[in-house]
Short mmCIF file of C-alpha atoms in Angstrom, two decimals:
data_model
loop_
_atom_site.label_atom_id
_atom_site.label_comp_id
_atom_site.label_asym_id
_atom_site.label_seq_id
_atom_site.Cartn_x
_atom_site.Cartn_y
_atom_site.Cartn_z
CA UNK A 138 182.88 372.18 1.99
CA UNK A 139 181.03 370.41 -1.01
CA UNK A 140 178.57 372.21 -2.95
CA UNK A 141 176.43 371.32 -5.90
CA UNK A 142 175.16 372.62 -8.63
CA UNK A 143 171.74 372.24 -10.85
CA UNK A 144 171.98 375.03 -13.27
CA UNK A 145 168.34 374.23 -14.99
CA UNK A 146 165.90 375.34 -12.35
CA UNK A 147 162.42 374.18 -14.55
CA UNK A 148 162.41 372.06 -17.60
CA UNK A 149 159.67 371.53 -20.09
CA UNK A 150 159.71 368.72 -22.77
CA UNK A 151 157.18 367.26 -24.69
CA UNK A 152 156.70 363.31 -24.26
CA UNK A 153 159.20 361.60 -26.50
CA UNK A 154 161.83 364.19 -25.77
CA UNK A 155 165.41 363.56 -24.28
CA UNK A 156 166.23 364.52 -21.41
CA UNK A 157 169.74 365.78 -19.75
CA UNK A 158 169.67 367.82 -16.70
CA UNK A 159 173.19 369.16 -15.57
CA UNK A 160 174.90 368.38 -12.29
CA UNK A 161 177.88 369.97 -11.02
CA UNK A 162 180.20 369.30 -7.64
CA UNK A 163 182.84 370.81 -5.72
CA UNK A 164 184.64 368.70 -3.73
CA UNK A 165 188.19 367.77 -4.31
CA UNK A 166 187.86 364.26 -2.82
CA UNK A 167 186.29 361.17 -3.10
CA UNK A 168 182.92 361.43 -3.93
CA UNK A 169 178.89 359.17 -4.44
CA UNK A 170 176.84 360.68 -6.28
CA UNK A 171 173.45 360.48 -6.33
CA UNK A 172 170.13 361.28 -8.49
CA UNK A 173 166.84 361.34 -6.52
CA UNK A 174 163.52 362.20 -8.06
CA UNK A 175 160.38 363.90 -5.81
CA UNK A 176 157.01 362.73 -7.48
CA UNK A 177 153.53 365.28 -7.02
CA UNK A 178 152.67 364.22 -3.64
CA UNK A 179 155.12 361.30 -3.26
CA UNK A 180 158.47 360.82 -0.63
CA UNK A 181 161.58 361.33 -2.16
CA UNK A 182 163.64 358.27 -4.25
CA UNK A 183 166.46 357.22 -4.93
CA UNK A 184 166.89 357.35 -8.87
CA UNK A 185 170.31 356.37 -9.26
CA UNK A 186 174.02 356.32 -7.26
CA UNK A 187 177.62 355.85 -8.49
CA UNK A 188 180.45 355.02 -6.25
CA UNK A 189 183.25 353.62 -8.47
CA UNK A 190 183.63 351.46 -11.54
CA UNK A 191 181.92 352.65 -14.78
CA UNK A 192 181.34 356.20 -14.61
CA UNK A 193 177.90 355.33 -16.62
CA UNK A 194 175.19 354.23 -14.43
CA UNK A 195 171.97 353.01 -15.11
CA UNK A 196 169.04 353.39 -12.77
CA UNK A 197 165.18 352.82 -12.64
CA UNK A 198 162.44 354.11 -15.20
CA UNK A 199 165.21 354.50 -18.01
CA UNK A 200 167.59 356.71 -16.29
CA UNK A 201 171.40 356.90 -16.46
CA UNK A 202 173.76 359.31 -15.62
CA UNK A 203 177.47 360.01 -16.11
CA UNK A 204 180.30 360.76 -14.28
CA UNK A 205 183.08 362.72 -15.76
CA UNK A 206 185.43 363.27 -12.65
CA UNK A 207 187.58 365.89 -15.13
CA UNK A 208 184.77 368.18 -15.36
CA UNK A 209 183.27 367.17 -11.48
CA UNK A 210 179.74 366.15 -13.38
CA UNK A 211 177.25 363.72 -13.00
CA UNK A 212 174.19 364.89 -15.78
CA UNK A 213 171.30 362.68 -15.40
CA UNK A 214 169.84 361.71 -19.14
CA UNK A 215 166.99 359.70 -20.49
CA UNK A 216 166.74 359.10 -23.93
CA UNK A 217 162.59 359.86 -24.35
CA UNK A 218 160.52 361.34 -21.79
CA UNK A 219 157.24 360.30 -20.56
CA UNK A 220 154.55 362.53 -19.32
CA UNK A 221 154.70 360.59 -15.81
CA UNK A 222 158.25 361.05 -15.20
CA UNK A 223 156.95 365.01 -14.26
CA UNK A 224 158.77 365.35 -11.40
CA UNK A 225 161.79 367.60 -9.09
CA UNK A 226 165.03 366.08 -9.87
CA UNK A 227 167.83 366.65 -7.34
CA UNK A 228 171.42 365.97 -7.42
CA UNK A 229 173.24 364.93 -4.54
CA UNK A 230 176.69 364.03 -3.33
CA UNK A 231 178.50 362.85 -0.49
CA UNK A 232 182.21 362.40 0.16
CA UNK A 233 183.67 358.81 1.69
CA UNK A 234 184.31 360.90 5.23
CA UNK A 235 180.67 361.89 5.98
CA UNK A 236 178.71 358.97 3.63
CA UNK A 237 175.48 359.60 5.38
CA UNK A 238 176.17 363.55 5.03
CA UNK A 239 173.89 364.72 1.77
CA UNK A 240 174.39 367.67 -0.06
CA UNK A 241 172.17 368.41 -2.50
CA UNK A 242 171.34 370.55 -5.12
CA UNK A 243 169.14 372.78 -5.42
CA UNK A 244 166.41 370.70 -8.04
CA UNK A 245 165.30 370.50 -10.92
CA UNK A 246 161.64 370.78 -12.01
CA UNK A 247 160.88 368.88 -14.92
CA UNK A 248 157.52 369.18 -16.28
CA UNK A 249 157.00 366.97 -19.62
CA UNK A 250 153.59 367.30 -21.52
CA UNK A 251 151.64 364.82 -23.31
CA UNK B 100 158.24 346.33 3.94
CA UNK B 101 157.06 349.35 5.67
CA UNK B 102 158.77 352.30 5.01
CA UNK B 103 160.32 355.32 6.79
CA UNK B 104 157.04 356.78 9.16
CA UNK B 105 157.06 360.65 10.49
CA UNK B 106 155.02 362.28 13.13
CA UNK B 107 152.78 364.29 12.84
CA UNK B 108 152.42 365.40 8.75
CA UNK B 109 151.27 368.20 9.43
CA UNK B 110 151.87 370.77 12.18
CA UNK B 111 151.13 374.40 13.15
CA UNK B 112 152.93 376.36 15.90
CA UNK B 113 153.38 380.11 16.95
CA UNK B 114 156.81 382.02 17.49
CA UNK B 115 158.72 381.12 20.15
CA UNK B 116 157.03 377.80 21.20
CA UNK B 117 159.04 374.45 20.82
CA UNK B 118 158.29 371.50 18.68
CA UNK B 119 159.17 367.38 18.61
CA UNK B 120 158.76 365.67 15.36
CA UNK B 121 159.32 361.80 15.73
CA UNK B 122 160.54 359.27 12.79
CA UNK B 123 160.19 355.54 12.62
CA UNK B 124 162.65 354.02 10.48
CA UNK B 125 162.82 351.11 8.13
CA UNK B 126 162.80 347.87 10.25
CA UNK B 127 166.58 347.09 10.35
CA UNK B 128 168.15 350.41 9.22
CA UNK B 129 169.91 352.23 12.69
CA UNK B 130 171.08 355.04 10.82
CA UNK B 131 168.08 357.93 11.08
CA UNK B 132 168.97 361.73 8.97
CA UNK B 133 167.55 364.84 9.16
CA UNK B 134 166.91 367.38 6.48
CA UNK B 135 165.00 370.66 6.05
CA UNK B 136 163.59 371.38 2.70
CA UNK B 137 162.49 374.97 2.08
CA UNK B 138 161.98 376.81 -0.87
CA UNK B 139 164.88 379.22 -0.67
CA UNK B 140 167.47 376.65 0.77
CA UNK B 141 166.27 373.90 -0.83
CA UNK B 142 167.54 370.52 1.28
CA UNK B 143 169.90 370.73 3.84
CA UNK B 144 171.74 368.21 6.29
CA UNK B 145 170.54 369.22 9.82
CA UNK B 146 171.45 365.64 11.65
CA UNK B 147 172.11 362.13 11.67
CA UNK B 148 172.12 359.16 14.42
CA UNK B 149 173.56 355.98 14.11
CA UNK B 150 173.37 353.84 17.33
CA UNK B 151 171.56 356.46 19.53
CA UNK B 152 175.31 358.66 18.69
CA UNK B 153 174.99 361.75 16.46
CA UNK B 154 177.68 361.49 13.94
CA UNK B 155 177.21 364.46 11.79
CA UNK B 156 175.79 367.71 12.40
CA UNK B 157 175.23 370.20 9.48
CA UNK B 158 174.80 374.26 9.99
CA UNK B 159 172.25 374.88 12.10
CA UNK B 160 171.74 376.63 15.56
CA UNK B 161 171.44 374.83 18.77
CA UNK B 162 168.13 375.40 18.50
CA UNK B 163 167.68 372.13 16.43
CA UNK B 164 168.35 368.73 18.30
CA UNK B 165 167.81 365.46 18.32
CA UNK B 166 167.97 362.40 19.62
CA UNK B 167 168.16 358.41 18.92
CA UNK B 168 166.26 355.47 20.48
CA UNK B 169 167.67 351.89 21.29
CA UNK B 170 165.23 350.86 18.67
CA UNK B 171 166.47 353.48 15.93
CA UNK B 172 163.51 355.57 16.53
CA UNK B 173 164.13 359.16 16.51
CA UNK B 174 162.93 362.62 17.22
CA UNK B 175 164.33 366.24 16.10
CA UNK B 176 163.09 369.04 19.08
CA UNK B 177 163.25 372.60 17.73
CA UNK B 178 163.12 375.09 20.75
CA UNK B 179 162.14 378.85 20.37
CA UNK B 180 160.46 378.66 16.89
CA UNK B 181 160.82 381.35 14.27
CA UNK B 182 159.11 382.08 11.50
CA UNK B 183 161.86 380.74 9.36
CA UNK B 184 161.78 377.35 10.61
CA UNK B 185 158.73 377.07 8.81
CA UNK B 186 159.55 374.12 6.50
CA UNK B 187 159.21 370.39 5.68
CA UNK B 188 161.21 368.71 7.36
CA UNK B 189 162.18 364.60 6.24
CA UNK B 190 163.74 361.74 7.72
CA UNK B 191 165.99 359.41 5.97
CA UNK B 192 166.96 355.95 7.33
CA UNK B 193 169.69 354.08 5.77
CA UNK B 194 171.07 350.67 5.94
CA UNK B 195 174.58 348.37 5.90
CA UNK B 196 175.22 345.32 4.61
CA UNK B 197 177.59 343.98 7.22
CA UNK B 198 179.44 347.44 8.35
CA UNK B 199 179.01 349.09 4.43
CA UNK B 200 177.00 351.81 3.86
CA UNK B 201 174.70 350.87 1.12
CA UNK B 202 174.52 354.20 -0.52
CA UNK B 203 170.85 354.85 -0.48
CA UNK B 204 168.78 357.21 1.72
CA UNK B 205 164.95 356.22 2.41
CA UNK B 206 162.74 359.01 2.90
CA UNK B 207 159.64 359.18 4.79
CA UNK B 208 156.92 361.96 3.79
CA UNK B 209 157.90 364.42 5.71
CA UNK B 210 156.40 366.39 8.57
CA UNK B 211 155.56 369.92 7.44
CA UNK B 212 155.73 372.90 10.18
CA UNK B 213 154.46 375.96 9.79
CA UNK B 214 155.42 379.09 12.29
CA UNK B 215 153.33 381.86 12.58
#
């Protein structure tokens, strides 16, 4: 079975800050990947997805994440942080047999101050 | 274009009664997920429906079923509460291109139950 991994359970950053929150898999095949981001009071979103070609993809809000299939990663990074981009992160994955099939991680909270 | 609707938000129910929460898709998208997001667990895969036909299942007890309209409307029914059921539980809706998944999940708001 897959499994992921989000090793930082609550980050703080002051605005201007970069960002890189850790994402780990386990899953020996085929794999999309997925970022999705849980605004205060707001639906879950997609942030970002990779399913083949460059390993580095770019997303919405000045996102990117990439995947190093070596070390089964996908870190999501953004370069400086804004105070509205306070939000749960979550990492997600799905192998080409069950593509509807999420599993996710367990979240991130990121909490940036102004 | 409207996005993914659940019924009700907001629910309350004792131990051992039953409960139907109902999910509306995106107009066009026939595939309909569960999950259940709790605290502890975080979010996990209870169902999903494509074409009224339930193609994956996660881990969860018989307890927790569903079901899939001819217009992609769906409901989850979870019979015999207990208090850990209590939890938010969201609907995702997904779309193809032709017959290729397109990779992304919509999520409505969720319907959150509480068990006492």
């Amino acid at each position: 079975a897959q499994s992921v991994s989000q090793h930082n359970h609550h980050v703080i950053l002051s605005e201007a800050a970069s960002l890189e929150l850790g994402c780990n898999y386990s899953y020996g095949g085929t794999v999309n990947l997925f970022w999705y981001v849980q605004y205060p009071g707001q639906h879950l979103q997609l942030l970002l997805k990779y399913f083949s070609g460059d390993p580095l993809v770019k997303g919405i809000k000045g996102f990117e994440a990439e995947f190093i299939k070596s070390k089964f990663s996908f870190n999501l990074r953004k370069p400086s942080v804004q105070w509205s981009d306070t939000a749960e992160y979550f990492c997600a994955v799905t192998s080409s047999g069950s593509a509807r099939q999420l599993t996710f991680g367990s979240g991130t909270q990121l909490t940036v101050l102004p | 274009k409207a996005g993914v609707t659940q019924t009700p938000r907001y629910l309350i129910k004792t131990r051992g009664q039953q409960v139907t929460l109902s999910c509306s898709p995106i107009s066009g998208h026939r595939s309909v997920s569960w999950y259940q997001q709790t605290p502890g667990q975080g979010l996990q895969f209870l169902f999903e429906y494509f074409s009224e036909t339930q193609r994956n299942k996660g881990n969860f007890p018989g307890r927790f079923s569903g079901r899939q309209f001819s217009n992609s409307r769906s409901e989850m029914n979870v019979s015999t509460l207990e208090l850990g059921d209590s939890a938010l539980y969201l609907c995702a809706s997904s779309g193809t291109s032709g017959n290729l998944y397109t990779g992304e999940l919509f999520f409505g708001e969720g319907s959150r139950l509480t068990v006492l």
